Amino acid sequence: MSPSTGYTGEPAPSELNLAELTIGRAAAAAPGRDALVVVTDAGAPAEQAERWTFAELDGAVRRVGAGLLDCGLEPGDRMLIRMGNTSDYALLHFGAMAAGLVSVPTSPQLTAEEVAFLLADCGARAAATSDALAVDLPTGVLRVSPQDVARWRGEASPAAYGSTGADDPAFLVYTSGTTGRPKGVLHAHRSAWGRRPMHDAWLGLRESDVLLHAGAFNWTYTLGVGLTDPWANRATALIYNGPRDPGVWARLVEAHGASIFAAVPGVYRQLLRSGALEASDTTSLRHGVTAGEALPPALLEEWRERTGLELYEALGMSEVSTFISSGPGTPVKPGSPGKPQPGRCVAVLPVDGGDEPLPNGQTGLLAVHRTDPGLMLGYWRRSDEEAQVLRGQWFVGGDLVDIGTDGYVMFHGRADDVMNAMGYRVSPLEVEDCLARHPSVAEVGVTEVEVRPGVRIIAAFVVPVDADDPDHVDAAGLLAHAAEHLAAYKRPREVVYVDTLPRTGNGKLRRRDLRRLLS
């Protein structure tokens, strides 16, 4: 395919509602089929799990949507979600989109300070919060509670799915970039349509599948791969929200007949070490899928040896989800996330600028054509940052790759300093800004370091105000400060005190050289 032809898959219809596409159509075709199974006690009989048929889920989502509109919210209004790991999260996320509102899913790990920024930045008209996660809301922002959700499910009349266009905004997710504050990535209702190439090319989804996802409801990986994708294929989504232990996933596969397991590489590593695979009957499992961070070849090899199954990797971005993958029709090549999925138009562009794709084998920035229906509408109120990632007809991310003559993509890291912590993108600037506010810190640089093969953590390299004063060389105190202001996945796991930080002749911090200070 010529790199200038653009997306070649089936175009999205002009009128499209994401919730109706994924839930409404499945309810019409298979109303009695299990849509969602939520397990809290992995040791309990399978029949005791919380179960929703597609008909029940469809009714609940449309009732929640009606309840939100009855509160005075209007299509296009943003609703931030800060709820616990329960099915209410899914009902609110899809219910908001069903009504034409814009869902803003957030992590319960965020501090009140971080939530306050998101509320102000997105201009939320409402915030759905559980009692345990409630925060002070600005004047004029409506609070939606779990009690409201329960009442609407029992009393509200289900509303029709909103008459939204494919390009109307559906959800807004915040991700770290190269600046100090998270930026909003605004997705359209067509984003669900844009996920269609991955259903066969990566996930290998069938209607009969039970897809077990290891993430919580709030994670976009879960909301997409764990819910949106199986529902769009009339398959069953299986989510666990009980106490975590590394071996629980094998027991869930056995108890609920899961056929596909989705997680980040670290979860697979923990599962293999737990011994639960040998102690459980996992013959229902057809394959595993993984994304969020690179899959180490050694982990892939061990998974294959222990299970006899394939582990299909995918590479993507918050701005366009996954678009590079291996899968049932694309053999796994260790060390590579796979090939561009059918219909995708992908290229490698020069790091220094320009929109002319590089030849095969040359390393540059991974880019996807702007005609891809899965591509974001844009960065929320960040036109300057948006301009930096658009080159002609291409959207350019920060991943350094080359594409071989065999079509496989090889990942060579990031061109920017964005870190990957447990599958979350984290800006070092955001962490540095927090730590620099501590009175003991004169200078600070943050980067990720590999502590053992395939395991990376965030480390802070600190020049103290006074190296001879014990109060200024207090790693525990600095980590406590980070815990007060940053979500858990953003916090450093190690503090290294140094005399100076590596800088360029112009005084710019060289983060890539920080790792050398560990030796």
Short mmCIF file of C-alpha atoms in Angstrom, two decimals:
data_model
loop_
_atom_site.label_atom_id
_atom_site.label_comp_id
_atom_site.label_asym_id
_atom_site.label_seq_id
_atom_site.Cartn_x
_atom_site.Cartn_y
_atom_site.Cartn_z
CA MET A 1 0.00 0.00 0.00
CA SER A 2 1.28 3.43 -0.88
CA PRO A 3 1.88 5.42 2.32
CA SER A 4 -0.14 8.33 0.93
CA THR A 5 -3.43 6.52 0.25
CA GLY A 6 -4.81 6.88 3.75
CA TYR A 7 -7.08 4.55 5.71
CA THR A 8 -8.49 1.84 3.45
CA GLY A 9 -10.93 0.18 5.85
CA GLU A 10 -14.69 0.66 5.72
CA PRO A 11 -15.50 4.31 6.52
CA ALA A 12 -17.59 5.08 9.58
CA PRO A 13 -21.23 6.04 9.00
CA SER A 14 -21.91 9.76 9.40
CA GLU A 15 -24.40 9.17 12.23
CA LEU A 16 -22.96 7.06 15.01
CA ASN A 17 -23.32 6.70 18.76
CA LEU A 18 -20.51 4.75 20.45
CA ALA A 19 -22.74 3.21 23.13
CA GLU A 20 -25.38 2.17 20.63
CA LEU A 21 -22.75 0.66 18.31
CA THR A 22 -21.26 -1.45 21.08
CA ILE A 23 -24.22 -2.21 23.37
CA GLY A 24 -27.46 -1.34 21.59
CA ARG A 25 -26.78 -3.41 18.50
CA ALA A 26 -25.63 -6.40 20.54
CA ALA A 27 -28.79 -6.17 22.68
CA ALA A 28 -30.95 -6.21 19.55
CA ALA A 29 -29.13 -9.24 18.11
CA ALA A 30 -28.39 -11.27 21.27
CA PRO A 31 -30.43 -9.87 24.19
CA GLY A 32 -29.99 -12.89 26.48
CA ARG A 33 -26.28 -13.37 26.03
CA ASP A 34 -23.94 -12.44 28.89
CA ALA A 35 -22.42 -9.04 28.20
CA LEU A 36 -20.63 -8.38 31.48
CA VAL A 37 -19.54 -10.64 34.31
CA VAL A 38 -17.99 -8.99 37.38
CA VAL A 39 -16.24 -11.23 39.91
CA THR A 40 -15.41 -10.03 43.41
CA ASP A 41 -14.69 -13.39 45.06
CA ALA A 42 -12.54 -15.58 42.81
CA GLY A 43 -13.18 -18.57 45.06
CA ALA A 44 -16.98 -18.37 44.89
CA PRO A 45 -19.04 -20.46 42.45
CA ALA A 46 -19.27 -18.85 39.03
CA GLU A 47 -23.04 -18.47 39.30
CA GLN A 48 -22.59 -16.04 42.20
CA ALA A 49 -20.83 -13.47 40.03
CA GLU A 50 -22.56 -10.25 39.03
CA ARG A 51 -23.99 -10.85 35.57
CA TRP A 52 -25.51 -8.55 32.96
CA THR A 53 -27.10 -9.73 29.75
CA PHE A 54 -26.91 -7.40 26.77
CA ALA A 55 -30.60 -6.55 27.22
CA GLU A 56 -30.04 -5.67 30.88
CA LEU A 57 -26.91 -3.66 30.12
CA ASP A 58 -28.65 -1.81 27.29
CA GLY A 59 -31.57 -0.85 29.56
CA ALA A 60 -29.31 0.25 32.42
CA VAL A 61 -27.05 2.38 30.22
CA ARG A 62 -30.01 4.15 28.61
CA ARG A 63 -31.64 4.73 32.00
CA VAL A 64 -28.44 6.23 33.38
CA GLY A 65 -28.24 8.43 30.28
CA ALA A 66 -31.81 9.57 30.84
CA GLY A 67 -31.07 10.33 34.49
CA LEU A 68 -28.08 12.48 33.56
CA LEU A 69 -30.16 14.49 31.09
CA ASP A 70 -32.94 14.91 33.65
CA CYS A 71 -30.36 16.61 35.91
CA GLY A 72 -30.08 19.40 33.39
CA LEU A 73 -26.98 18.21 31.57
CA GLU A 74 -26.93 18.74 27.83
CA PRO A 75 -25.22 16.94 24.94
CA GLY A 76 -21.58 17.96 24.76
CA ASP A 77 -21.27 18.60 28.51
CA ARG A 78 -18.31 16.91 30.19
CA MET A 79 -18.80 14.56 33.14
CA LEU A 80 -15.73 13.50 35.10
CA ILE A 81 -15.91 10.00 36.61
CA ARG A 82 -14.12 9.22 39.87
CA MET A 83 -15.65 5.99 41.07
CA GLY A 84 -14.50 2.73 42.59
CA ASN A 85 -13.88 -0.44 40.61
CA THR A 86 -17.53 -1.44 40.15
CA SER A 87 -19.96 -1.83 37.27
CA ASP A 88 -21.31 1.65 38.07
CA TYR A 89 -18.18 3.00 36.40
CA ALA A 90 -19.08 1.30 33.11
CA LEU A 91 -22.73 2.33 33.37
CA LEU A 92 -21.77 5.98 33.82
CA HIS A 93 -19.09 5.96 31.10
CA PHE A 94 -21.33 4.39 28.45
CA GLY A 95 -24.48 6.03 29.81
CA ALA A 96 -22.96 9.48 29.37
CA MET A 97 -22.00 8.73 25.77
CA ALA A 98 -25.40 7.18 25.10
CA ALA A 99 -26.95 10.53 26.06
CA GLY A 100 -24.51 12.55 23.94
CA LEU A 101 -22.47 13.74 26.92
CA VAL A 102 -18.67 13.51 27.04
CA SER A 103 -17.29 11.03 29.56
CA VAL A 104 -14.04 11.96 31.32
CA PRO A 105 -12.78 8.73 32.96
CA THR A 106 -10.12 9.22 35.65
CA SER A 107 -8.12 7.03 37.98
CA PRO A 108 -9.08 6.80 41.67
CA GLN A 109 -5.34 6.98 42.38
CA LEU A 110 -5.30 10.67 41.49
CA THR A 111 -4.95 13.06 44.40
CA ALA A 112 -7.55 15.75 45.11
CA GLU A 113 -5.10 18.29 43.72
CA GLU A 114 -4.82 16.41 40.44
CA VAL A 115 -8.59 15.99 40.19
CA ALA A 116 -9.11 19.72 40.77
CA PHE A 117 -6.88 20.46 37.79
CA LEU A 118 -8.80 18.05 35.54
CA LEU A 119 -12.17 19.47 36.60
CA ALA A 120 -11.05 22.97 35.75
CA ASP A 121 -9.23 22.03 32.56
CA CYS A 122 -12.10 20.08 31.00
CA GLY A 123 -14.79 22.49 32.23
CA ALA A 124 -16.80 19.65 33.75
CA ARG A 125 -20.51 20.25 34.30
CA ALA A 126 -20.80 17.14 36.47
CA ALA A 127 -18.60 14.77 38.46
CA ALA A 128 -19.62 11.21 39.31
CA THR A 129 -17.91 10.27 42.56
CA SER A 130 -18.36 7.50 45.08
CA ASP A 131 -18.55 8.50 48.75
CA ALA A 132 -15.03 7.23 49.44
CA LEU A 133 -13.57 9.20 46.52
CA ALA A 134 -15.57 12.40 46.87
CA VAL A 135 -13.67 15.67 46.42
CA ASP A 136 -14.65 19.31 46.75
CA LEU A 137 -16.37 20.39 43.55
CA PRO A 138 -16.33 23.87 42.05
CA THR A 139 -19.51 25.90 42.23
CA GLY A 140 -21.91 24.84 39.50
CA VAL A 141 -20.50 21.32 39.07
CA LEU A 142 -23.18 18.71 39.76
CA ARG A 143 -22.25 15.69 41.86
CA VAL A 144 -23.56 12.32 40.68
CA SER A 145 -23.50 9.60 43.35
CA PRO A 146 -23.83 5.81 43.32
CA GLN A 147 -27.24 6.34 44.92
CA ASP A 148 -28.27 8.36 41.86
CA VAL A 149 -27.16 5.54 39.58
CA ALA A 150 -29.14 2.99 41.61
CA ARG A 151 -32.25 5.19 41.55
CA TRP A 152 -32.07 5.78 37.81
CA ARG A 153 -31.63 2.07 37.12
CA GLY A 154 -34.82 1.38 39.06
CA GLU A 155 -36.99 4.35 38.18
CA ALA A 156 -35.90 6.17 35.03
CA SER A 157 -37.40 5.41 31.65
CA PRO A 158 -34.68 4.36 29.20
CA ALA A 159 -33.87 7.13 26.77
CA ALA A 160 -33.18 6.56 23.10
CA TYR A 161 -29.54 6.60 22.13
CA GLY A 162 -28.45 10.12 21.30
CA SER A 163 -28.43 11.29 17.70
CA THR A 164 -24.72 11.91 17.58
CA GLY A 165 -22.52 12.25 14.55
CA ALA A 166 -19.44 10.12 14.04
CA ASP A 167 -17.25 13.18 14.63
CA ASP A 168 -19.06 14.37 17.75
CA PRO A 169 -16.99 14.14 20.97
CA ALA A 170 -17.60 10.99 23.04
CA PHE A 171 -14.91 10.79 25.72
CA LEU A 172 -11.92 12.75 26.96
CA VAL A 173 -8.93 10.98 28.51
CA TYR A 174 -5.97 12.65 30.12
CA THR A 175 -2.45 11.52 29.43
CA SER A 176 1.01 12.80 30.21
CA GLY A 177 2.95 14.43 27.43
CA THR A 178 6.12 16.43 27.14
CA THR A 179 4.71 19.27 29.25
CA GLY A 180 4.30 19.34 33.02
CA ARG A 181 0.51 19.03 33.13
CA PRO A 182 -1.63 16.19 31.72
CA LYS A 183 -3.34 16.97 28.44
CA GLY A 184 -6.79 15.87 27.36
CA VAL A 185 -7.11 13.57 24.36
CA LEU A 186 -10.57 14.07 22.88
CA HIS A 187 -12.06 11.10 21.03
CA ALA A 188 -15.11 10.97 18.79
CA HIS A 189 -17.90 8.40 18.63
CA ARG A 190 -16.18 7.05 15.50
CA SER A 191 -13.31 5.86 17.70
CA ALA A 192 -15.20 2.61 18.35
CA TRP A 193 -15.51 2.12 14.59
CA GLY A 194 -11.80 2.78 14.29
CA ARG A 195 -11.11 -0.14 16.62
CA ARG A 196 -12.58 -2.65 14.18
CA PRO A 197 -9.26 -3.60 12.50
CA MET A 198 -7.86 -4.80 15.82
CA HIS A 199 -10.76 -7.18 16.50
CA ASP A 200 -9.48 -9.73 14.02
CA ALA A 201 -5.88 -8.65 13.54
CA TRP A 202 -4.93 -8.52 17.23
CA LEU A 203 -7.63 -9.88 19.53
CA GLY A 204 -9.04 -12.57 17.24
CA LEU A 205 -12.48 -11.98 18.76
CA ARG A 206 -15.45 -14.31 18.23
CA GLU A 207 -19.02 -14.00 19.46
CA SER A 208 -18.51 -17.02 21.70
CA ASP A 209 -15.50 -15.51 23.45
CA VAL A 210 -15.17 -14.60 27.12
CA LEU A 211 -12.48 -11.91 27.34
CA LEU A 212 -10.88 -11.57 30.77
CA HIS A 213 -9.19 -8.21 31.29
CA ALA A 214 -6.78 -7.71 34.19
CA GLY A 215 -7.38 -3.97 34.51
CA ALA A 216 -9.81 -1.92 36.59
CA PHE A 217 -12.89 -0.27 35.08
CA ASN A 218 -11.31 3.19 35.12
CA TRP A 219 -8.37 2.32 32.84
CA THR A 220 -8.78 3.20 29.17
CA TYR A 221 -7.14 -0.15 28.29
CA THR A 222 -10.01 -1.84 30.14
CA LEU A 223 -12.75 0.46 28.83
CA GLY A 224 -11.53 -0.24 25.29
CA VAL A 225 -10.14 -3.77 25.03
CA GLY A 226 -11.96 -5.07 28.11
CA LEU A 227 -15.45 -3.73 27.34
CA THR A 228 -15.88 -1.86 24.04
CA ASP A 229 -14.24 -4.50 21.85
CA PRO A 230 -15.98 -7.63 23.17
CA TRP A 231 -19.36 -5.87 23.22
CA ALA A 232 -18.92 -4.70 19.63
CA ASN A 233 -18.53 -8.40 18.77
CA ARG A 234 -21.37 -9.62 21.05
CA ALA A 235 -18.79 -11.37 23.22
CA THR A 236 -18.65 -11.46 27.02
CA ALA A 237 -16.47 -9.12 29.09
CA LEU A 238 -15.11 -10.58 32.34
CA ILE A 239 -13.75 -8.15 34.96
CA TYR A 240 -12.34 -8.98 38.39
CA ASN A 241 -12.61 -6.39 41.17
CA GLY A 242 -11.62 -8.42 44.23
CA PRO A 243 -8.37 -8.69 46.19
CA ARG A 244 -5.36 -8.99 43.92
CA ASP A 245 -2.90 -11.84 43.93
CA PRO A 246 -0.74 -12.93 41.00
CA GLY A 247 -2.43 -16.29 40.52
CA VAL A 248 -6.05 -15.12 40.51
CA TRP A 249 -6.14 -14.81 36.72
CA ALA A 250 -5.56 -18.52 36.12
CA ARG A 251 -8.31 -19.39 38.59
CA LEU A 252 -10.70 -16.99 36.84
CA VAL A 253 -9.93 -18.55 33.47
CA GLU A 254 -10.86 -21.95 34.88
CA ALA A 255 -13.98 -20.83 36.75
CA HIS A 256 -15.47 -18.75 33.93
CA GLY A 257 -14.13 -20.39 30.80
CA ALA A 258 -12.22 -17.33 29.63
CA SER A 259 -10.89 -17.76 26.10
CA ILE A 260 -8.81 -14.56 25.79
CA PHE A 261 -6.75 -12.90 28.52
CA ALA A 262 -5.66 -9.26 28.22
CA ALA A 263 -3.06 -7.63 30.46
CA VAL A 264 0.22 -5.72 30.50
CA PRO A 265 3.45 -7.76 30.35
CA GLY A 266 4.08 -7.36 34.09
CA VAL A 267 0.87 -9.22 34.92
CA TYR A 268 1.93 -12.14 32.72
CA ARG A 269 5.29 -12.20 34.48
CA GLN A 270 3.62 -12.33 37.91
CA LEU A 271 1.18 -15.01 36.78
CA LEU A 272 3.98 -17.23 35.50
CA ARG A 273 5.84 -16.90 38.80
CA SER A 274 2.76 -17.66 40.89
CA GLY A 275 2.54 -21.33 39.94
CA ALA A 276 -1.22 -20.96 39.42
CA LEU A 277 -1.06 -21.96 35.75
CA GLU A 278 -0.05 -25.50 36.63
CA ALA A 279 -2.62 -25.67 39.43
CA SER A 280 -5.57 -24.52 37.28
CA ASP A 281 -7.39 -25.85 34.24
CA THR A 282 -6.81 -23.17 31.63
CA THR A 283 -7.69 -25.25 28.57
CA SER A 284 -10.46 -22.79 27.64
CA LEU A 285 -7.83 -20.12 26.96
CA ARG A 286 -7.11 -19.69 23.26
CA HIS A 287 -4.42 -17.00 23.53
CA GLY A 288 -3.29 -13.95 25.46
CA VAL A 289 -2.93 -10.35 24.33
CA THR A 290 -0.74 -7.62 25.75
CA ALA A 291 -0.14 -3.89 25.31
CA GLY A 292 0.92 -0.85 27.30
CA GLU A 293 4.64 -1.58 27.25
CA ALA A 294 7.07 -3.62 25.18
CA LEU A 295 6.89 -7.41 25.58
CA PRO A 296 10.33 -8.83 26.48
CA PRO A 297 11.21 -11.79 24.21
CA ALA A 298 12.20 -13.86 27.27
CA LEU A 299 8.74 -13.41 28.78
CA LEU A 300 7.11 -14.40 25.49
CA GLU A 301 9.28 -17.52 25.33
CA GLU A 302 8.42 -18.55 28.88
CA TRP A 303 4.69 -18.01 28.28
CA ARG A 304 4.83 -20.18 25.17
CA GLU A 305 6.78 -22.93 26.93
CA ARG A 306 4.51 -23.01 29.98
CA THR A 307 1.14 -22.71 28.23
CA GLY A 308 1.64 -23.77 24.62
CA LEU A 309 -0.27 -20.64 23.64
CA GLU A 310 0.59 -17.49 21.75
CA LEU A 311 0.84 -14.05 23.30
CA TYR A 312 -0.08 -11.34 20.81
CA GLU A 313 1.40 -7.90 21.34
CA ALA A 314 0.09 -4.53 20.16
CA LEU A 315 1.55 -1.04 19.93
CA GLY A 316 -0.55 2.09 19.92
CA MET A 317 -1.07 5.51 21.43
CA SER A 318 -3.68 7.16 23.61
CA GLU A 319 -4.47 9.27 20.56
CA VAL A 320 -5.39 6.35 18.27
CA SER A 321 -5.41 3.16 20.39
CA THR A 322 -3.56 0.16 18.95
CA PHE A 323 -2.81 -0.04 15.24
CA ILE A 324 0.31 -2.24 15.13
CA SER A 325 -0.05 -5.85 16.29
CA SER A 326 0.57 -9.52 15.86
CA GLY A 327 -2.45 -11.80 15.96
CA PRO A 328 -4.01 -15.01 14.69
CA GLY A 329 -3.27 -13.97 11.10
CA THR A 330 0.07 -12.27 11.80
CA PRO A 331 2.69 -14.62 13.26
CA VAL A 332 4.52 -13.39 16.32
CA LYS A 333 8.04 -12.12 15.70
CA PRO A 334 9.87 -11.91 19.05
CA GLY A 335 11.06 -8.38 19.72
CA SER A 336 8.48 -6.83 17.39
CA PRO A 337 4.94 -5.65 18.27
CA GLY A 338 3.81 -6.84 14.84
CA LYS A 339 2.62 -5.28 11.60
CA PRO A 340 0.18 -2.46 10.78
CA GLN A 341 -3.35 -3.81 10.98
CA PRO A 342 -5.38 -4.19 7.75
CA GLY A 343 -6.75 -0.86 6.58
CA ARG A 344 -4.26 1.18 8.62
CA CYS A 345 -2.00 3.63 6.84
CA VAL A 346 1.26 3.81 8.77
CA ALA A 347 4.61 5.40 8.00
CA VAL A 348 7.96 6.26 9.55
CA LEU A 349 8.82 9.97 9.31
CA PRO A 350 12.17 11.71 9.86
CA VAL A 351 12.85 12.73 13.46
CA ASP A 352 13.95 16.21 12.42
CA GLY A 353 10.81 17.06 10.45
CA GLY A 354 9.11 16.61 7.11
CA ASP A 355 6.17 14.49 5.98
CA GLU A 356 7.91 12.27 3.43
CA PRO A 357 8.00 8.67 4.73
CA LEU A 358 11.40 7.04 5.18
CA PRO A 359 12.36 3.86 3.28
CA ASN A 360 12.05 0.48 4.94
CA GLY A 361 14.74 -0.20 7.50
CA GLN A 362 15.39 3.42 8.46
CA THR A 363 14.57 4.55 12.00
CA GLY A 364 12.25 7.48 12.57
CA LEU A 365 9.00 8.49 14.23
CA LEU A 366 5.96 6.25 13.93
CA ALA A 367 3.07 8.04 12.23
CA VAL A 368 -0.51 7.18 11.33
CA HIS A 369 -2.57 8.78 8.58
CA ARG A 370 -5.07 11.39 9.73
CA THR A 371 -7.89 9.64 7.84
CA ASP A 372 -7.86 6.80 10.42
CA PRO A 373 -11.29 6.83 12.15
CA GLY A 374 -9.65 5.83 15.43
CA LEU A 375 -7.57 9.00 15.56
CA MET A 376 -8.46 11.57 18.20
CA LEU A 377 -10.34 14.76 17.39
CA GLY A 378 -7.46 16.66 18.99
CA TYR A 379 -5.89 17.78 22.24
CA TRP A 380 -8.39 19.54 24.47
CA ARG A 381 -7.59 23.26 24.41
CA ARG A 382 -3.94 22.55 23.54
CA SER A 383 -3.69 23.75 19.95
CA ASP A 384 0.04 24.43 20.31
CA GLU A 385 0.78 20.84 21.35
CA GLU A 386 -1.56 19.53 18.67
CA ALA A 387 0.33 21.45 16.00
CA GLN A 388 3.53 19.73 17.09
CA VAL A 389 2.21 16.26 16.24
CA LEU A 390 0.63 17.04 12.86
CA ARG A 391 2.70 16.91 9.69
CA GLY A 392 0.68 17.25 6.52
CA GLN A 393 -1.63 14.23 6.42
CA TRP A 394 0.14 12.46 9.28
CA PHE A 395 -0.25 12.29 13.04
CA VAL A 396 3.20 11.71 14.54
CA GLY A 397 3.77 10.13 17.94
CA GLY A 398 6.96 9.91 19.97
CA ASP A 399 7.83 6.26 19.25
CA LEU A 400 11.07 5.54 17.42
CA VAL A 401 10.67 2.58 15.05
CA ASP A 402 11.72 1.11 11.76
CA ILE A 403 9.64 -1.09 9.47
CA GLY A 404 11.49 -3.95 7.86
CA THR A 405 11.00 -5.30 4.35
CA ASP A 406 8.89 -8.07 5.92
CA GLY A 407 6.46 -5.44 7.24
CA TYR A 408 7.28 -5.97 10.92
CA VAL A 409 7.77 -2.91 13.11
CA MET A 410 10.78 -2.77 15.42
CA PHE A 411 10.46 -0.49 18.45
CA HIS A 412 13.53 1.54 19.45
CA GLY A 413 12.16 3.52 22.41
CA ARG A 414 10.85 7.05 22.74
CA ALA A 415 12.15 10.14 20.99
CA ASP A 416 10.96 12.27 23.91
CA ASP A 417 11.36 11.80 27.66
CA VAL A 418 7.87 10.42 28.37
CA MET A 419 8.11 7.47 30.77
CA ASN A 420 6.08 4.28 30.88
CA ALA A 421 5.00 3.30 34.39
CA MET A 422 2.86 0.15 34.68
CA GLY A 423 1.32 0.87 31.28
CA TYR A 424 0.65 4.56 32.05
CA ARG A 425 2.41 7.38 30.25
CA VAL A 426 4.01 9.75 32.76
CA SER A 427 5.69 13.07 32.04
CA PRO A 428 8.99 13.53 33.90
CA LEU A 429 8.24 17.26 33.99
CA GLU A 430 5.12 16.67 36.07
CA VAL A 431 7.04 14.58 38.62
CA GLU A 432 9.99 16.98 38.67
CA ASP A 433 7.68 19.94 39.23
CA CYS A 434 6.18 18.21 42.27
CA LEU A 435 9.51 17.19 43.81
CA ALA A 436 11.11 20.59 43.16
CA ARG A 437 8.53 22.16 45.48
CA HIS A 438 9.97 20.28 48.45
CA PRO A 439 12.23 22.58 50.50
CA SER A 440 15.10 20.07 50.61
CA VAL A 441 15.47 19.92 46.82
CA ALA A 442 17.83 22.23 44.94
CA GLU A 443 17.59 20.43 41.59
CA VAL A 444 15.87 17.28 40.42
CA GLY A 445 15.78 15.12 37.31
CA VAL A 446 13.44 12.16 36.77
CA THR A 447 13.65 9.24 34.37
CA GLU A 448 12.76 5.55 34.22
CA VAL A 449 15.42 2.94 34.90
CA GLU A 450 15.51 -0.81 34.31
CA VAL A 451 16.06 -2.58 37.64
CA ARG A 452 15.94 -6.06 36.13
CA PRO A 453 15.15 -7.40 32.65
CA GLY A 454 11.74 -6.13 31.60
CA VAL A 455 11.06 -4.27 34.87
CA ARG A 456 11.36 -0.47 34.88
CA ILE A 457 10.69 2.03 37.65
CA ILE A 458 10.65 5.81 37.97
CA ALA A 459 13.74 7.16 39.71
CA ALA A 460 14.42 10.70 40.95
CA PHE A 461 17.95 12.10 40.91
CA VAL A 462 18.16 14.89 43.47
CA VAL A 463 20.71 17.57 44.24
CA PRO A 464 19.93 18.50 47.88
CA VAL A 465 19.93 22.05 49.17
CA ASP A 466 22.52 21.01 51.75
CA ALA A 467 24.13 17.59 51.39
CA ASP A 468 25.55 17.81 54.93
CA ASP A 469 22.15 18.37 56.55
CA PRO A 470 20.28 15.08 57.28
CA ASP A 471 16.96 16.88 56.81
CA HIS A 472 17.95 17.61 53.21
CA VAL A 473 18.96 14.04 52.40
CA ASP A 474 15.73 12.36 53.39
CA ALA A 475 14.43 10.03 50.70
CA ALA A 476 11.50 8.87 52.83
CA GLY A 477 10.35 12.43 53.40
CA LEU A 478 10.60 13.26 49.72
CA LEU A 479 8.62 10.14 48.75
CA ALA A 480 5.96 11.09 51.31
CA HIS A 481 5.74 14.51 49.66
CA ALA A 482 5.25 12.81 46.28
CA ALA A 483 2.53 10.59 47.75
CA GLU A 484 0.65 13.67 48.89
CA HIS A 485 0.60 15.28 45.47
CA LEU A 486 0.89 12.56 42.82
CA ALA A 487 -1.05 9.46 41.84
CA ALA A 488 0.66 6.23 42.89
CA TYR A 489 1.75 5.29 39.36
CA LYS A 490 3.49 8.66 38.91
CA ARG A 491 5.58 8.48 42.08
CA PRO A 492 9.30 7.65 42.07
CA ARG A 493 10.20 4.29 43.52
CA GLU A 494 13.79 5.30 44.16
CA VAL A 495 15.57 8.53 45.13
CA VAL A 496 19.24 8.93 44.22
CA TYR A 497 21.17 11.85 45.72
CA VAL A 498 23.85 13.34 43.45
CA ASP A 499 26.19 16.32 43.43
CA THR A 500 25.19 17.62 40.01
CA LEU A 501 22.79 16.78 37.19
CA PRO A 502 24.00 16.19 33.61
CA ARG A 503 23.19 19.19 31.44
CA THR A 504 23.90 20.45 27.94
CA GLY A 505 26.06 23.50 27.29
CA ASN A 506 22.88 25.55 27.30
CA GLY A 507 21.87 24.20 30.69
CA LYS A 508 19.18 21.77 29.49
CA LEU A 509 18.79 18.62 31.56
CA ARG A 510 20.01 15.46 29.79
CA ARG A 511 17.57 12.92 31.24
CA ARG A 512 18.95 10.04 29.22
CA ASP A 513 22.28 10.48 31.02
CA LEU A 514 20.73 10.24 34.48
CA ARG A 515 20.85 6.44 34.38
CA ARG A 516 24.64 6.55 34.26
CA LEU A 517 24.64 8.09 37.74
CA LEU A 518 23.48 4.76 39.16
CA SER A 519 26.75 3.01 38.31
#
